């Protein structure tokens, strides 16, 4: 009789230990995925940081009326690679809007439009723009999986006990909900 | 079925396909050996042959398919927009950027191949690059990347190469038998055996096309459409691209053939009149795909 009880207790203990190990490992995996996804965003933000001075140089001779936009871009640029996550998100969104304005305005300058260098920059910046959007999407998807795991029962017990923290989504304002209209 | 179940289902099906391939070739080898009077040698040859073929299709099947389709690597300078689109969507899919190829053809079409996400490639026609808008191209690429991510590509690559080899071999055997029957009057048990063998092979050919249909079921395309829309977050893009293909006057991709047709996003052998070789109608009706995308 005693050996049966002992066996049952041992079985339950083994199950608990196994559960802890499995949960811990999946939490680690999810957290690593989030970190990896974050570095993807960083790579793209850095790329944009590098491209912006080229763009400013290419257009500043042509676009006279949009000096303000250009200065704003230059100002926001440094925040792309330094600052907190929400600061980066904010700077990134501001630059997206400013770039849209510049590319829209540039259509009034046929000479600028004809320049190979400008065309190349425009495609590269548009490409980087969509890569930022996609890496942000990938990051937020991964953050959601991690946060679900941390909040859901019973993995939340292990997560709290081992001090796993929920991650922050990469977003700045209500921008995601409605597309921004650029007015001229 | 979630992504992980889908991946393991595809790996399992690929394995089953290899097993089936082995059985068919070794059986053929045995018959052939029996015919030349040395069954063991026949078996041995068949075994070595099928092992080599499986290894070749696993490691270079994608290269063969790319070559068959006259695909050339896409240069970043020449196709910056295409390269950026593939790179961006790969980030969203969480897979390494696949190699990118183009087929010089005015028709709009695309396919993906490879053995796993680390060894994969996406190929699009130049028509797709020039004639699709940004969000339409994104839809097409996202569809292809979901084929890569869920290992459809491995399964479909094996189908092309292995089923192709079996079809070629049975064709060869059938011809040999017919030739022998006409020119050499073989009598007795061997003749009976040959006739039987011929029968088996004649039965095998339609079975193979059934197998292709089974393996690349229409469900696979619907699924990639839905998964792709999840990646691009824009089902309308792919729906518009498919509408463009549907209304295209020249949807025929010159470099496609019956073996590779099912790899493409939409049947590349379709003529504008919509006549499809019924044996190989591996794609679901395009109108139905568009409807489903618009409901997403």
Tab-separated table of C-alpha atoms in Angstrom:
chain	number	residue	atom	x	y	z
A	1	UNK	CA	0.000	0.000	0.000
A	2	UNK	CA	2.707	2.386	1.086
A	3	UNK	CA	4.631	1.681	-2.085
A	4	UNK	CA	1.583	2.577	-4.229
A	5	UNK	CA	1.161	5.932	-2.457
A	6	UNK	CA	4.865	6.548	-2.800
A	7	UNK	CA	4.622	5.724	-6.496
A	8	UNK	CA	1.717	8.117	-7.007
A	9	UNK	CA	3.521	10.926	-5.169
A	10	UNK	CA	6.636	10.288	-7.174
A	11	UNK	CA	4.607	10.297	-10.384
A	12	UNK	CA	2.976	13.639	-9.561
A	13	UNK	CA	6.335	15.164	-8.648
A	14	UNK	CA	7.893	13.927	-11.864
A	15	UNK	CA	4.984	15.405	-13.812
A	16	UNK	CA	5.379	18.791	-12.088
A	17	UNK	CA	9.116	18.876	-12.727
A	18	UNK	CA	8.549	17.963	-16.362
A	19	UNK	CA	5.905	20.662	-16.724
A	20	UNK	CA	8.259	23.275	-15.239
A	21	UNK	CA	11.048	22.288	-17.599
A	22	UNK	CA	8.840	22.350	-20.706
A	23	UNK	CA	7.253	25.680	-19.788
A	24	UNK	CA	10.587	27.249	-18.932
A	25	UNK	CA	12.089	26.160	-22.253
A	26	UNK	CA	9.197	27.452	-24.306
A	27	UNK	CA	9.295	30.778	-22.452
A	28	UNK	CA	12.998	31.075	-23.223
A	29	UNK	CA	12.370	30.219	-26.856
A	30	UNK	CA	9.607	32.806	-27.175
A	31	UNK	CA	11.719	35.455	-25.478
A	32	UNK	CA	14.628	34.754	-27.811
A	33	UNK	CA	12.306	35.044	-30.781
A	34	UNK	CA	11.139	38.439	-29.563
A	35	UNK	CA	14.743	39.610	-29.115
A	36	UNK	CA	15.645	38.351	-32.556
A	37	UNK	CA	12.602	40.070	-34.073
A	38	UNK	CA	13.596	43.279	-32.318
A	39	UNK	CA	17.058	43.162	-33.833
A	40	UNK	CA	15.404	42.853	-37.263
A	41	UNK	CA	13.624	46.154	-36.671
A	42	UNK	CA	16.860	47.716	-35.492
A	43	UNK	CA	18.677	46.647	-38.650
A	44	UNK	CA	16.038	48.341	-40.802
A	45	UNK	CA	15.971	51.505	-38.679
A	46	UNK	CA	19.753	51.695	-38.995
A	47	UNK	CA	19.482	51.269	-42.755
A	48	UNK	CA	17.037	54.124	-42.935
A	49	UNK	CA	19.297	56.204	-40.690
A	50	UNK	CA	22.085	55.664	-43.234
A	51	UNK	CA	19.939	56.461	-46.268
A	52	UNK	CA	18.435	59.719	-45.034
A	53	UNK	CA	21.519	61.989	-45.414
A	54	UNK	CA	21.814	60.808	-49.044
A	55	UNK	CA	18.222	61.718	-49.670
A	56	UNK	CA	18.575	65.112	-48.015
A	57	UNK	CA	21.629	65.817	-50.168
A	58	UNK	CA	19.861	64.700	-53.317
A	59	UNK	CA	16.774	66.853	-52.839
A	60	UNK	CA	17.959	69.945	-50.988
A	61	UNK	CA	19.024	71.685	-54.187
A	62	UNK	CA	15.547	71.274	-55.644
A	63	UNK	CA	12.984	71.392	-52.915
A	64	UNK	CA	12.936	74.902	-51.514
A	65	UNK	CA	9.504	75.067	-49.975
A	66	UNK	CA	9.867	71.954	-47.877
A	67	UNK	CA	12.946	73.029	-45.933
A	68	UNK	CA	10.989	72.484	-42.717
A	69	UNK	CA	10.298	68.863	-43.543
A	70	UNK	CA	13.951	68.270	-44.327
A	71	UNK	CA	15.120	69.740	-41.050
A	72	UNK	CA	12.553	67.676	-39.200
A	73	UNK	CA	13.771	64.498	-40.846
A	74	UNK	CA	17.355	65.292	-39.941
A	75	UNK	CA	16.314	66.022	-36.374
A	76	UNK	CA	14.272	62.847	-35.977
A	77	UNK	CA	16.909	60.721	-37.647
A	78	UNK	CA	19.186	60.451	-34.614
A	79	UNK	CA	16.316	59.084	-32.549
A	80	UNK	CA	16.084	56.081	-34.866
A	81	UNK	CA	19.161	54.492	-33.384
A	82	UNK	CA	19.169	55.862	-29.860
A	83	UNK	CA	16.332	56.144	-27.424
A	84	UNK	CA	13.664	53.949	-25.932
A	85	UNK	CA	11.466	51.682	-27.987
A	86	UNK	CA	8.528	54.075	-28.023
A	87	UNK	CA	10.841	56.966	-28.950
A	88	UNK	CA	12.158	54.935	-31.847
A	89	UNK	CA	8.639	54.032	-32.938
A	90	UNK	CA	7.603	57.676	-32.743
A	91	UNK	CA	10.618	58.886	-34.700
A	92	UNK	CA	10.088	56.160	-37.275
A	93	UNK	CA	6.462	57.150	-37.822
A	94	UNK	CA	7.306	60.844	-38.050
A	95	UNK	CA	9.965	60.107	-40.645
A	96	UNK	CA	7.571	57.895	-42.616
A	97	UNK	CA	5.150	60.788	-42.880
A	98	UNK	CA	7.838	63.316	-43.752
A	99	UNK	CA	9.218	60.999	-46.455
A	100	UNK	CA	5.763	60.662	-47.951
A	101	UNK	CA	5.542	64.438	-48.166
A	102	UNK	CA	8.956	64.718	-49.783
A	103	UNK	CA	8.240	62.042	-52.383
A	104	UNK	CA	4.866	63.590	-53.157
A	105	UNK	CA	6.375	67.067	-53.531
A	106	UNK	CA	9.263	65.717	-55.618
A	107	UNK	CA	6.782	64.866	-58.359
A	108	UNK	CA	6.676	68.583	-59.180
A	109	UNK	CA	10.379	68.500	-60.038
A	110	UNK	CA	10.874	66.569	-63.306
A	111	UNK	CA	14.653	67.026	-63.147
A	112	UNK	CA	14.780	65.435	-59.724
A	113	UNK	CA	12.486	62.642	-60.856
A	114	UNK	CA	14.745	61.935	-63.803
A	115	UNK	CA	17.860	61.584	-61.644
A	116	UNK	CA	19.025	57.968	-61.381
A	117	UNK	CA	20.389	58.598	-57.928
A	118	UNK	CA	17.047	59.900	-56.699
A	119	UNK	CA	15.114	57.021	-58.244
A	120	UNK	CA	17.451	54.552	-56.577
A	121	UNK	CA	17.079	56.322	-53.220
A	122	UNK	CA	13.337	56.420	-53.558
A	123	UNK	CA	13.117	52.674	-54.197
A	124	UNK	CA	15.564	51.923	-51.372
A	125	UNK	CA	13.676	54.092	-48.894
A	126	UNK	CA	10.321	52.660	-49.969
A	127	UNK	CA	11.811	49.165	-49.598
A	128	UNK	CA	13.164	49.992	-46.152
A	129	UNK	CA	9.821	51.484	-45.241
A	130	UNK	CA	7.983	48.259	-46.010
A	131	UNK	CA	10.693	46.204	-44.308
A	132	UNK	CA	10.220	48.273	-41.168
A	133	UNK	CA	6.492	47.609	-41.373
A	134	UNK	CA	7.050	43.883	-41.861
A	135	UNK	CA	9.670	43.528	-39.147
A	136	UNK	CA	7.379	45.435	-36.825
A	137	UNK	CA	4.559	43.047	-37.692
A	138	UNK	CA	6.825	40.059	-37.041
A	139	UNK	CA	8.004	41.558	-33.751
A	140	UNK	CA	4.482	42.311	-32.543
A	141	UNK	CA	3.318	38.789	-33.480
A	142	UNK	CA	6.122	37.327	-31.404
A	143	UNK	CA	5.474	39.665	-28.496
A	144	UNK	CA	1.875	38.529	-28.527
A	145	UNK	CA	2.859	34.834	-28.328
A	146	UNK	CA	5.217	35.570	-25.436
A	147	UNK	CA	2.696	37.698	-23.564
A	148	UNK	CA	-0.007	35.072	-24.053
A	149	UNK	CA	2.243	32.442	-22.563
A	150	UNK	CA	3.080	34.674	-19.613
A	151	UNK	CA	-0.565	35.505	-18.927
A	152	UNK	CA	-2.284	32.192	-19.626
A	153	UNK	CA	-2.911	29.570	-16.989
A	154	UNK	CA	-1.039	27.431	-15.979
A	155	UNK	CA	2.150	28.748	-17.598
A	156	UNK	CA	1.593	32.105	-15.838
A	157	UNK	CA	2.535	30.451	-12.514
A	158	UNK	CA	5.947	29.412	-13.825
A	159	UNK	CA	6.428	32.704	-15.637
A	160	UNK	CA	5.723	34.739	-12.506
A	161	UNK	CA	7.830	32.502	-10.345
A	162	UNK	CA	10.821	32.724	-12.725
A	163	UNK	CA	10.209	36.426	-13.229
A	164	UNK	CA	9.488	36.536	-16.962
A	165	UNK	CA	8.334	40.015	-17.941
A	166	UNK	CA	5.808	40.851	-20.648
A	167	UNK	CA	7.290	42.707	-23.598
A	168	UNK	CA	6.152	45.998	-25.010
A	169	UNK	CA	4.547	46.187	-28.487
A	170	UNK	CA	6.317	48.327	-31.050
A	171	UNK	CA	3.831	51.103	-31.685
A	172	UNK	CA	3.675	54.818	-31.191
A	173	UNK	CA	0.233	56.308	-31.618
A	174	UNK	CA	-3.143	55.362	-32.993
A	175	UNK	CA	-1.498	55.402	-36.401
A	176	UNK	CA	-2.060	51.725	-37.137
A	177	UNK	CA	-5.809	52.077	-37.075
A	178	UNK	CA	-6.315	54.630	-39.813
A	179	UNK	CA	-4.089	55.315	-42.795
A	180	UNK	CA	-2.519	58.777	-42.749
A	181	UNK	CA	-3.649	61.132	-45.475
A	182	UNK	CA	-0.994	63.497	-46.717
A	183	UNK	CA	-2.394	66.903	-47.579
A	184	UNK	CA	-0.753	69.331	-49.974
B	1	UNK	CA	-4.048	22.679	-38.876
B	2	UNK	CA	-1.438	25.097	-37.535
B	3	UNK	CA	1.923	25.814	-39.125
B	4	UNK	CA	3.854	23.180	-37.156
B	5	UNK	CA	1.327	20.442	-37.941
B	6	UNK	CA	1.401	21.499	-41.548
B	7	UNK	CA	5.202	21.294	-41.630
B	8	UNK	CA	5.289	17.810	-40.142
B	9	UNK	CA	2.495	16.646	-42.433
B	10	UNK	CA	4.519	17.799	-45.428
B	11	UNK	CA	7.680	16.123	-44.146
B	12	UNK	CA	5.737	12.900	-43.614
B	13	UNK	CA	4.202	13.045	-47.086
B	14	UNK	CA	7.621	13.715	-48.638
B	15	UNK	CA	8.949	10.639	-46.873
B	16	UNK	CA	6.003	8.520	-48.056
B	17	UNK	CA	6.602	9.713	-51.582
B	18	UNK	CA	10.233	8.587	-51.390
B	19	UNK	CA	9.163	5.207	-50.007
B	20	UNK	CA	6.651	4.787	-52.824
B	21	UNK	CA	9.298	5.771	-55.338
B	22	UNK	CA	11.684	3.135	-53.917
B	23	UNK	CA	9.009	0.423	-54.089
B	24	UNK	CA	8.101	1.235	-57.680
B	25	UNK	CA	11.688	1.400	-58.919
B	26	UNK	CA	12.803	-1.737	-57.074
B	27	UNK	CA	9.781	-3.636	-58.445
B	28	UNK	CA	10.621	-2.455	-61.933
B	29	UNK	CA	14.248	-3.463	-61.350
B	30	UNK	CA	13.207	-6.918	-60.265
B	31	UNK	CA	11.078	-7.410	-63.381
B	32	UNK	CA	13.848	-6.074	-65.532
B	33	UNK	CA	16.379	-8.392	-63.844
B	34	UNK	CA	14.027	-11.307	-64.326
B	35	UNK	CA	13.799	-10.416	-67.995
B	36	UNK	CA	17.594	-10.408	-68.451
B	37	UNK	CA	17.892	-13.558	-66.337
B	38	UNK	CA	19.487	-12.069	-63.199
B	39	UNK	CA	16.855	-10.763	-60.746
B	40	UNK	CA	19.447	-9.989	-58.047
B	41	UNK	CA	21.425	-7.750	-60.356
B	42	UNK	CA	18.218	-6.018	-61.398
B	43	UNK	CA	17.343	-5.412	-57.771
B	44	UNK	CA	20.806	-4.080	-57.035
B	45	UNK	CA	20.798	-1.713	-59.992
B	46	UNK	CA	17.335	-0.466	-59.066
B	47	UNK	CA	18.386	0.092	-55.471
B	48	UNK	CA	21.507	2.056	-56.383
B	49	UNK	CA	19.616	3.981	-59.055
B	50	UNK	CA	16.770	5.020	-56.773
B	51	UNK	CA	19.124	5.988	-53.944
B	52	UNK	CA	21.088	8.228	-56.280
B	53	UNK	CA	17.892	9.718	-57.691
B	54	UNK	CA	16.486	10.483	-54.241
B	55	UNK	CA	19.751	12.122	-53.186
B	56	UNK	CA	19.892	14.139	-56.391
B	57	UNK	CA	16.327	15.336	-56.048
B	58	UNK	CA	16.800	16.218	-52.380
B	59	UNK	CA	19.985	18.192	-52.878
B	60	UNK	CA	19.639	19.545	-56.416
B	61	UNK	CA	16.006	19.085	-57.354
B	62	UNK	CA	15.458	22.803	-57.045
B	63	UNK	CA	18.391	23.541	-59.348
B	64	UNK	CA	17.004	21.130	-61.942
B	65	UNK	CA	13.588	22.764	-61.716
B	66	UNK	CA	15.112	26.239	-62.059
B	67	UNK	CA	17.085	25.102	-65.080
B	68	UNK	CA	14.025	23.487	-66.674
B	69	UNK	CA	12.172	26.781	-66.240
B	70	UNK	CA	15.007	28.895	-67.717
B	71	UNK	CA	15.202	30.915	-64.498
B	72	UNK	CA	18.120	33.307	-64.004
B	73	UNK	CA	19.217	34.960	-60.734
B	74	UNK	CA	17.573	38.345	-60.158
B	75	UNK	CA	20.123	41.105	-59.837
B	76	UNK	CA	19.493	43.626	-57.055
B	77	UNK	CA	20.433	46.514	-59.311
B	78	UNK	CA	18.134	45.434	-62.108
B	79	UNK	CA	15.161	44.401	-59.923
B	80	UNK	CA	15.504	46.469	-56.723
B	81	UNK	CA	11.773	46.504	-56.191
B	82	UNK	CA	11.452	42.707	-56.428
B	83	UNK	CA	14.426	42.096	-54.147
B	84	UNK	CA	13.117	44.543	-51.550
B	85	UNK	CA	9.676	42.961	-51.611
B	86	UNK	CA	11.034	39.447	-51.079
B	87	UNK	CA	13.360	40.640	-48.314
B	88	UNK	CA	10.590	42.500	-46.527
B	89	UNK	CA	8.099	39.657	-46.614
B	90	UNK	CA	10.761	37.169	-45.511
B	91	UNK	CA	11.201	39.271	-42.392
B	92	UNK	CA	7.455	39.128	-41.801
B	93	UNK	CA	7.456	35.355	-42.346
B	94	UNK	CA	10.445	34.891	-40.060
B	95	UNK	CA	12.431	32.928	-42.644
B	96	UNK	CA	15.815	33.651	-44.241
B	97	UNK	CA	15.539	35.543	-47.533
B	98	UNK	CA	15.271	32.915	-50.294
B	99	UNK	CA	17.285	33.185	-53.484
B	100	UNK	CA	15.449	35.201	-56.104
B	101	UNK	CA	15.143	34.256	-59.777
B	102	UNK	CA	13.321	35.628	-62.803
B	103	UNK	CA	11.940	33.977	-65.929
B	104	UNK	CA	11.965	36.170	-69.007
B	105	UNK	CA	8.292	35.913	-69.956
B	106	UNK	CA	5.530	38.466	-70.365
B	107	UNK	CA	2.954	36.261	-68.604
B	108	UNK	CA	2.345	36.874	-64.889
B	109	UNK	CA	3.310	33.887	-62.779
B	110	UNK	CA	5.603	32.737	-59.965
B	111	UNK	CA	6.748	29.653	-58.094
B	112	UNK	CA	8.872	28.640	-55.118
B	113	UNK	CA	11.075	25.595	-54.751
B	114	UNK	CA	13.742	24.114	-52.487
B	115	UNK	CA	14.021	21.565	-49.700
B	116	UNK	CA	13.562	23.758	-46.614
B	117	UNK	CA	13.362	27.470	-45.756
B	118	UNK	CA	17.178	27.685	-45.541
B	119	UNK	CA	17.587	26.253	-49.045
B	120	UNK	CA	14.779	27.810	-51.009
B	121	UNK	CA	14.203	30.093	-53.946
B	122	UNK	CA	11.420	32.243	-55.327
B	123	UNK	CA	11.024	32.692	-59.065
B	124	UNK	CA	8.795	35.238	-60.775
B	125	UNK	CA	8.267	36.052	-64.424
B	126	UNK	CA	9.490	39.432	-65.633
B	127	UNK	CA	5.857	40.019	-66.603
B	128	UNK	CA	4.900	39.822	-62.942
B	129	UNK	CA	7.598	42.333	-61.986
B	130	UNK	CA	6.634	44.881	-64.600
B	131	UNK	CA	2.874	44.451	-64.765
B	132	UNK	CA	1.897	43.991	-61.103
B	133	UNK	CA	1.503	46.896	-58.722
B	134	UNK	CA	3.426	46.939	-55.470
B	135	UNK	CA	0.665	45.392	-53.321
B	136	UNK	CA	-0.163	42.833	-56.013
B	137	UNK	CA	3.436	41.662	-56.227
B	138	UNK	CA	3.525	41.551	-52.428
B	139	UNK	CA	0.476	39.262	-52.486
B	140	UNK	CA	2.107	36.900	-54.971
B	141	UNK	CA	5.430	36.790	-53.103
B	142	UNK	CA	3.653	36.265	-49.773
B	143	UNK	CA	1.808	33.289	-51.286
B	144	UNK	CA	5.121	31.790	-52.395
B	145	UNK	CA	6.812	32.422	-49.049
B	146	UNK	CA	4.033	30.556	-47.249
B	147	UNK	CA	4.725	27.573	-49.527
B	148	UNK	CA	8.340	27.821	-48.371
B	149	UNK	CA	7.537	28.255	-44.701
B	150	UNK	CA	5.213	25.256	-44.478
B	151	UNK	CA	7.504	22.902	-46.473
B	152	UNK	CA	5.094	22.593	-49.408
B	153	UNK	CA	8.179	23.223	-51.532
B	154	UNK	CA	9.923	20.013	-50.418
B	155	UNK	CA	6.838	17.943	-51.129
B	156	UNK	CA	6.238	19.553	-54.509
B	157	UNK	CA	9.881	19.274	-55.536
B	158	UNK	CA	9.845	15.530	-54.874
B	159	UNK	CA	6.638	15.240	-56.858
B	160	UNK	CA	8.207	16.929	-59.874
B	161	UNK	CA	11.435	14.938	-59.907
B	162	UNK	CA	10.435	11.485	-58.650
B	163	UNK	CA	7.079	11.248	-60.385
B	164	UNK	CA	8.759	12.577	-63.504
B	165	UNK	CA	11.382	9.811	-63.377
B	166	UNK	CA	8.775	7.082	-62.875
B	167	UNK	CA	6.704	8.438	-65.746
B	168	UNK	CA	9.776	8.522	-68.004
B	169	UNK	CA	10.803	4.987	-67.012
B	170	UNK	CA	7.374	3.474	-67.555
B	171	UNK	CA	7.239	5.197	-70.905
B	172	UNK	CA	10.635	3.699	-71.753
B	173	UNK	CA	9.583	0.190	-70.648
B	174	UNK	CA	6.340	0.361	-72.566
B	175	UNK	CA	8.171	1.375	-75.719
B	176	UNK	CA	10.695	-1.452	-75.242
B	177	UNK	CA	7.924	-3.984	-74.870
B	178	UNK	CA	6.027	-2.747	-77.895
B	179	UNK	CA	9.257	-2.695	-79.907
B	180	UNK	CA	10.184	-6.236	-78.822
B	181	UNK	CA	6.756	-7.558	-79.579
B	182	UNK	CA	6.907	-6.261	-83.100
B	183	UNK	CA	10.429	-7.218	-84.000
B	184	UNK	CA	11.195	-10.300	-81.988
B	185	UNK	CA	8.685	-13.078	-81.693
B	186	UNK	CA	9.119	-13.978	-78.047
B	187	UNK	CA	7.075	-16.955	-76.996
B	188	UNK	CA	6.479	-18.816	-73.754
B	189	UNK	CA	6.502	-17.588	-70.146
B	190	UNK	CA	8.771	-14.630	-70.826
B	191	UNK	CA	6.365	-13.217	-73.364
B	192	UNK	CA	3.538	-13.686	-70.926
B	193	UNK	CA	5.554	-11.922	-68.252
B	194	UNK	CA	6.360	-9.038	-70.563
B	195	UNK	CA	2.750	-8.585	-71.466
B	196	UNK	CA	1.874	-8.597	-67.781
B	197	UNK	CA	4.631	-6.086	-67.095
B	198	UNK	CA	3.367	-3.921	-69.903
B	199	UNK	CA	-0.062	-4.049	-68.417
B	200	UNK	CA	1.198	-3.031	-64.988
B	201	UNK	CA	3.076	-0.107	-66.458
B	202	UNK	CA	0.171	0.970	-68.592
B	203	UNK	CA	-1.889	0.995	-65.427
B	204	UNK	CA	0.836	2.882	-63.599
B	205	UNK	CA	0.800	6.003	-65.766
B	206	UNK	CA	-2.730	7.221	-64.953
B	207	UNK	CA	-2.105	6.220	-61.352
B	208	UNK	CA	0.867	8.563	-61.288
B	209	UNK	CA	-1.153	11.509	-62.477
B	210	UNK	CA	-3.712	10.665	-59.815
B	211	UNK	CA	-0.859	10.740	-57.340
B	212	UNK	CA	0.180	14.189	-58.506
B	213	UNK	CA	-3.343	15.392	-58.026
B	214	UNK	CA	-3.518	13.849	-54.589
B	215	UNK	CA	-0.174	15.239	-53.515
B	216	UNK	CA	-0.719	18.754	-54.692
B	217	UNK	CA	-4.324	18.987	-53.683
B	218	UNK	CA	-6.180	22.171	-54.341
B	219	UNK	CA	-6.421	22.766	-50.636
B	220	UNK	CA	-2.710	23.555	-50.662
B	221	UNK	CA	-3.232	26.586	-52.894
B	222	UNK	CA	-6.163	27.915	-50.884
B	223	UNK	CA	-4.081	27.540	-47.752
B	224	UNK	CA	-1.105	29.387	-49.218
B	225	UNK	CA	-3.488	32.141	-50.366
B	226	UNK	CA	-4.803	32.530	-46.825
B	227	UNK	CA	-1.380	32.255	-45.155
B	228	UNK	CA	0.079	34.701	-47.640
B	229	UNK	CA	-2.645	37.218	-46.848
B	230	UNK	CA	-1.756	36.873	-43.197
B	231	UNK	CA	1.815	37.821	-44.087
B	232	UNK	CA	1.049	40.741	-46.375
B	233	UNK	CA	-1.984	41.747	-44.269
B	234	UNK	CA	-3.713	42.516	-47.555
B	235	UNK	CA	-5.787	39.763	-49.268
B	236	UNK	CA	-6.946	42.277	-51.882
B	237	UNK	CA	-3.401	42.535	-53.293
B	238	UNK	CA	-3.278	38.857	-54.230
B	239	UNK	CA	-6.910	38.923	-55.353
B	240	UNK	CA	-6.089	41.771	-57.748
B	241	UNK	CA	-3.010	39.942	-59.022
B	242	UNK	CA	-5.082	36.810	-59.690
B	243	UNK	CA	-7.707	38.904	-61.461
B	244	UNK	CA	-4.955	40.314	-63.664
B	245	UNK	CA	-3.797	36.787	-64.498
B	246	UNK	CA	-7.375	35.729	-65.181
B	247	UNK	CA	-7.921	38.564	-67.654
B	248	UNK	CA	-4.507	38.147	-69.268
B	249	UNK	CA	-4.611	37.490	-73.011
B	250	UNK	CA	-1.392	35.499	-72.895
B	251	UNK	CA	-1.123	33.642	-69.573
B	252	UNK	CA	1.033	30.865	-71.047
B	253	UNK	CA	4.528	30.597	-69.560
B	254	UNK	CA	6.733	29.256	-72.361
B	255	UNK	CA	9.244	27.554	-70.103
B	256	UNK	CA	6.682	25.673	-68.008
B	257	UNK	CA	5.774	22.073	-68.697
B	258	UNK	CA	3.460	19.417	-67.322
B	259	UNK	CA	5.973	18.338	-64.702
B	260	UNK	CA	6.523	21.809	-63.257
B	261	UNK	CA	3.055	23.281	-63.862
B	262	UNK	CA	1.723	22.585	-60.383
B	263	UNK	CA	4.547	24.578	-58.787
B	264	UNK	CA	3.246	27.849	-60.208
B	265	UNK	CA	0.858	30.173	-58.421
B	266	UNK	CA	-1.624	29.772	-61.269
B	267	UNK	CA	-1.645	27.162	-64.029
B	268	UNK	CA	1.028	28.339	-66.517
B	269	UNK	CA	-0.239	26.026	-69.281
B	270	UNK	CA	-3.649	27.653	-69.512
B	271	UNK	CA	-4.446	29.274	-72.841
B	272	UNK	CA	-6.661	32.329	-72.848
B	273	UNK	CA	-9.684	30.305	-73.941
B	274	UNK	CA	-9.410	28.613	-70.574
B	275	UNK	CA	-8.912	25.125	-71.958
B	276	UNK	CA	-7.077	23.169	-69.325
B	277	UNK	CA	-5.613	19.720	-69.699
B	278	UNK	CA	-8.047	18.005	-67.351
B	279	UNK	CA	-5.518	15.392	-66.233
B	280	UNK	CA	-3.280	18.096	-64.855
B	281	UNK	CA	-5.743	20.635	-63.511
B	282	UNK	CA	-3.814	20.935	-60.278
B	283	UNK	CA	-4.977	24.448	-59.546
B	284	UNK	CA	-8.318	25.377	-58.048
B	285	UNK	CA	-10.574	27.556	-60.213
B	286	UNK	CA	-9.119	31.066	-60.165
B	287	UNK	CA	-12.535	32.683	-59.717
B	288	UNK	CA	-13.083	30.663	-56.549
B	289	UNK	CA	-9.677	31.698	-55.185
B	290	UNK	CA	-10.444	35.364	-55.790
B	291	UNK	CA	-13.817	34.980	-54.088
B	292	UNK	CA	-12.268	33.332	-51.046
B	293	UNK	CA	-9.592	36.025	-50.792
B	294	UNK	CA	-12.182	38.755	-50.908
B	295	UNK	CA	-14.072	37.093	-48.062
B	296	UNK	CA	-10.995	37.079	-45.782
